mmCIF file of C-alpha atoms in Angstrom:
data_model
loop_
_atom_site.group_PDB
_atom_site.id
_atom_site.type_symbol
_atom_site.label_atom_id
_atom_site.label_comp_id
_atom_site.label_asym_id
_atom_site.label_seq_id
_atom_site.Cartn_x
_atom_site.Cartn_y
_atom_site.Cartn_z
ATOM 1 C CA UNK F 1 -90.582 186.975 173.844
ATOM 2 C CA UNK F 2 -88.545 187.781 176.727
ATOM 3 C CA UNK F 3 -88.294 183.993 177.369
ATOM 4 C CA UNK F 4 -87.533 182.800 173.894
ATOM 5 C CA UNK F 5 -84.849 185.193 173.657
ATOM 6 C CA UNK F 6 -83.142 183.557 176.397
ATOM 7 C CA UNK F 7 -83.340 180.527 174.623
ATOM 8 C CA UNK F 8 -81.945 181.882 171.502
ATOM 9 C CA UNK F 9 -79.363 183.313 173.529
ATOM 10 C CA UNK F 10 -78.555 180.257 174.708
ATOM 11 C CA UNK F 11 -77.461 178.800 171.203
ATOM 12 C CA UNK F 12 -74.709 181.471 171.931
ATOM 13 C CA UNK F 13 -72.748 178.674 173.748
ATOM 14 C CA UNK F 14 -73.475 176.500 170.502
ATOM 15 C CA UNK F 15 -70.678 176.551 167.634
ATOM 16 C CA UNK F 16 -71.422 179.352 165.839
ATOM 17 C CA UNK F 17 -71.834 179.192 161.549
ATOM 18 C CA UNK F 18 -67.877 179.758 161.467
ATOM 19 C CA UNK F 19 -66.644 177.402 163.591
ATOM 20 C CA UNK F 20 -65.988 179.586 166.844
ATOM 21 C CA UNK F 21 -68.482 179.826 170.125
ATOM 22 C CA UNK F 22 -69.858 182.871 170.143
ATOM 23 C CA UNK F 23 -69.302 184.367 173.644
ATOM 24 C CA UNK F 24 -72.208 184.744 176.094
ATOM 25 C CA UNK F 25 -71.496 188.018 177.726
ATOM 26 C CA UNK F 26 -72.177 191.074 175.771
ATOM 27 C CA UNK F 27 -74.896 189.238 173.125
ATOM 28 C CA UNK F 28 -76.088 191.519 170.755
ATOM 29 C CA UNK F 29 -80.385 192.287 170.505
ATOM 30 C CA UNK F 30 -82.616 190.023 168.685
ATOM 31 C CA UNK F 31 -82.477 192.337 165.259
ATOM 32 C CA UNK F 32 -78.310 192.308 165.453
ATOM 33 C CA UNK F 33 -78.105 188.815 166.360
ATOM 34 C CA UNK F 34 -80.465 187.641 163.042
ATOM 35 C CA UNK F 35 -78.803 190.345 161.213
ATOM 36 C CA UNK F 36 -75.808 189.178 161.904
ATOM 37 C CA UNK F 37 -75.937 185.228 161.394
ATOM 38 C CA UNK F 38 -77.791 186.289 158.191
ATOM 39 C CA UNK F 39 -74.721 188.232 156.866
ATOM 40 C CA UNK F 40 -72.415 184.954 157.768
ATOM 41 C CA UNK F 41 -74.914 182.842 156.015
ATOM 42 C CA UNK F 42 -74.788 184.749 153.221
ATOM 43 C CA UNK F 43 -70.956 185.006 153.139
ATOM 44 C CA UNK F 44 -70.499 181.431 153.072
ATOM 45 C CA UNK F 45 -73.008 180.857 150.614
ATOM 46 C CA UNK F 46 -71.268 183.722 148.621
ATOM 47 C CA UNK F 47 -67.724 182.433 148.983
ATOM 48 C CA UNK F 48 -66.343 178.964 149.070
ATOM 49 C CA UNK F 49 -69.716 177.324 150.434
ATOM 50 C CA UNK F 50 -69.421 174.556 153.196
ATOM 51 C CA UNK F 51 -71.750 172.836 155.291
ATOM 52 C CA UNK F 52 -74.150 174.923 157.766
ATOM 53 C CA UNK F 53 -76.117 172.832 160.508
ATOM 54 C CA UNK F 54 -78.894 174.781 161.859
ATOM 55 C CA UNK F 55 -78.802 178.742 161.817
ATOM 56 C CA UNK F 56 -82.327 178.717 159.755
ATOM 57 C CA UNK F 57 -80.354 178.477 156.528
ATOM 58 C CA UNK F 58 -82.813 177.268 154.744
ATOM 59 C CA UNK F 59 -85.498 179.876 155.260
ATOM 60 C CA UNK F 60 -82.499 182.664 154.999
ATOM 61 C CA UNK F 61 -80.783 181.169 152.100
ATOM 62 C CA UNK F 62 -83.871 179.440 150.574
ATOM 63 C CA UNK F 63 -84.348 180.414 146.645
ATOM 64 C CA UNK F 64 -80.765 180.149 145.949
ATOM 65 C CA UNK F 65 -79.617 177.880 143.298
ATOM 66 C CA UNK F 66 -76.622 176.856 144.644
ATOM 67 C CA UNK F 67 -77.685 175.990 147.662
ATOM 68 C CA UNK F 68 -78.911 172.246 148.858
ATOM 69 C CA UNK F 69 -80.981 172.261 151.503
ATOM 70 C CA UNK F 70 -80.910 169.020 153.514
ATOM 71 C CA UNK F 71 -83.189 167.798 157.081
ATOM 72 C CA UNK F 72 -81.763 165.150 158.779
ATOM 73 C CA UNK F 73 -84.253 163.345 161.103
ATOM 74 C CA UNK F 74 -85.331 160.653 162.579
ATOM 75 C CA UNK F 75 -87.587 159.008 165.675
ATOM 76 C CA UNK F 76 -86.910 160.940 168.753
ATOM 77 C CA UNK F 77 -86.140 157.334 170.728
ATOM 78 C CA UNK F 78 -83.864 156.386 167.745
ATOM 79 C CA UNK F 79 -82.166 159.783 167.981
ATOM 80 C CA UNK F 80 -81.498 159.267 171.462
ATOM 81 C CA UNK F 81 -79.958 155.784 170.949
ATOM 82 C CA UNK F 82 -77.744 157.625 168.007
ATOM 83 C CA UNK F 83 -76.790 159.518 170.314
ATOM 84 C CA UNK F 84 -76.216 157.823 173.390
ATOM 85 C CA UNK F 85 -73.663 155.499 171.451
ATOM 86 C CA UNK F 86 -71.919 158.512 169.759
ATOM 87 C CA UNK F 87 -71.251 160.327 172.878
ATOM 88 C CA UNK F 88 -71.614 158.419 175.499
ATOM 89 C CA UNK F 89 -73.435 159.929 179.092
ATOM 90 C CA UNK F 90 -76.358 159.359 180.884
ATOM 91 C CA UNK F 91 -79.207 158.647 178.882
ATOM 92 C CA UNK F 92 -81.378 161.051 180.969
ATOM 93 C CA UNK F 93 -78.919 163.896 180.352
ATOM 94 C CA UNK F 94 -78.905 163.518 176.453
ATOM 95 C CA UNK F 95 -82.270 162.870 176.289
ATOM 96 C CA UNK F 96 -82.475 166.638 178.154
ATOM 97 C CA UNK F 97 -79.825 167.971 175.498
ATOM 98 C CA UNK F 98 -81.586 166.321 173.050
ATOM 99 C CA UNK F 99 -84.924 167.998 174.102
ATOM 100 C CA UNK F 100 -83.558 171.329 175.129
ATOM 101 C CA UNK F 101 -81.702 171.487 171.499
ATOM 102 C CA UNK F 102 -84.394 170.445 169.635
ATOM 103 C CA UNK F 103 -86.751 172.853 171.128
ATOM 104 C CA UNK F 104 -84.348 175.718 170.937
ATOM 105 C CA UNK F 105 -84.268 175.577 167.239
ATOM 106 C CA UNK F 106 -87.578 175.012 166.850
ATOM 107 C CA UNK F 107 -88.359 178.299 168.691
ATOM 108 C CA UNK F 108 -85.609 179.979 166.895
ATOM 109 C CA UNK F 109 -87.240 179.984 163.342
ATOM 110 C CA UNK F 110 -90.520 179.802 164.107
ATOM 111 C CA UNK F 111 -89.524 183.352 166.461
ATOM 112 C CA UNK F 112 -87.535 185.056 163.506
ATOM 113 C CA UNK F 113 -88.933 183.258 160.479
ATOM 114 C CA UNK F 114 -92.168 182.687 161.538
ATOM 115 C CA UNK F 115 -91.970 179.005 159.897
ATOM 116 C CA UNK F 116 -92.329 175.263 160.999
ATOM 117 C CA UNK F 117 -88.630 173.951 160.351
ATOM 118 C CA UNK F 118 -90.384 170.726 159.902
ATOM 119 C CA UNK F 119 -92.013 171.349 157.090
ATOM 120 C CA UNK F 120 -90.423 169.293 154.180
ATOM 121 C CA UNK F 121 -91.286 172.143 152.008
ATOM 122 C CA UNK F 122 -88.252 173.804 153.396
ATOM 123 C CA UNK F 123 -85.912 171.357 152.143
ATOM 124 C CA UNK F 124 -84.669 169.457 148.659
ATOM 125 C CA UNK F 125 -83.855 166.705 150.852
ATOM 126 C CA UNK F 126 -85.661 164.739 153.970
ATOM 127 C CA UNK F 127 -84.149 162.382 155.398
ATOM 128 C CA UNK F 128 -84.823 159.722 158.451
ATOM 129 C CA UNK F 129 -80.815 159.092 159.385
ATOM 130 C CA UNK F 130 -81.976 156.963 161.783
ATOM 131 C CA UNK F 131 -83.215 153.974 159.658
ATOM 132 C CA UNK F 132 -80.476 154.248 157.065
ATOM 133 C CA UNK F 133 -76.837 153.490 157.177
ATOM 134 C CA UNK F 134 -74.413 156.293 157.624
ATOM 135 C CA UNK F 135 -72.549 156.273 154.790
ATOM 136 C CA UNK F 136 -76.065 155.543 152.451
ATOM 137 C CA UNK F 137 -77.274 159.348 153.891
ATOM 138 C CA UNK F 138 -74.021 160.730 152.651
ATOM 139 C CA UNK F 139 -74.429 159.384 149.455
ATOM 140 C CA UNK F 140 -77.849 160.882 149.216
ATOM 141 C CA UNK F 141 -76.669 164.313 149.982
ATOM 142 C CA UNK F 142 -73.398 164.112 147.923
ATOM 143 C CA UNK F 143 -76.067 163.018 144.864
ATOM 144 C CA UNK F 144 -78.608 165.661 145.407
ATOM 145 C CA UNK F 145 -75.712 168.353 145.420
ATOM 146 C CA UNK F 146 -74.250 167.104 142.667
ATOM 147 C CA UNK F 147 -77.883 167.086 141.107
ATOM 148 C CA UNK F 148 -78.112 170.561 141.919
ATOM 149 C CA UNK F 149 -74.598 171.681 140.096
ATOM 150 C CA UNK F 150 -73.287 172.221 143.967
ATOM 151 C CA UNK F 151 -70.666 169.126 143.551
ATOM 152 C CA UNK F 152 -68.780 167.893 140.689
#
């Protein structure tokens, strides 16, 4: 646990639900820190809405109707190349951020949720972002929302 907590902790230098970057001196236990990005969850789902990547939102928020729950994926080797001409670097390095990221959420809800975030059964909406053309996967989510009540 001790180990997987310093991977959680190391989101902390990830943008946090709110836009900010949540400092890395002075982080809060395991039980405050879930406690906590579970009360921002539910605020934004609460308030005006918006878009939340990551944070286990769909296992906290899942079973709310005005929700949309959404997994974009893809190969790992066509992630990379996403990547790589998004933001540029050495292709070992973001293939290392890649990794490191992917694993950290992984560990992250399986840790407090005890859940595969792979699971399609987690989400209204798969999809391999990869294969299809940007703006197509934004239709696709702007059409399930709206399919859900969510958009008008």
């Amino acid at each position: 646990t001790r180990g997987l907590w310093r991977l959680v902790t190391s989101l902390g230098t990830m943008p946090d639900p709110v836009g900010g970057v949540l400092p890395t001196a002075g982080l809060p236990d395991e039980r405050a820190y879930r406690v906590q990005t579970e009360r921002v969850l539910g605020e934004i789902a609460d308030g005006a809405g918006g878009v939340v990547l990551g944070r286990a939102a769909a296992m906290v928020l899942r079973g709310r109707p005005d929700v949309l729950h959404v997994r974009l994926d893809g190969h790992p080797d066509r992630r990379l190349a996403a990547a790589l001409a998004h933001l540029g670097g050495s292709e070992d390095e973001v293939r290392r951020e890649r990794d490191a990221a992917d694993a950290a959420r992984t560990a992250y809800v399986r840790h407090f949720y005890r859940c595969d975030p792979a699971e399609a059964r987690h989400y209204h909406l798969v999809v391999d972002s990869t294969e299809l053309p940007h703006d197509a996967v934004v239709d696709l989510v702007v059409t399930a929302a709206r399919a859900r009540g969510i958009v008008r």
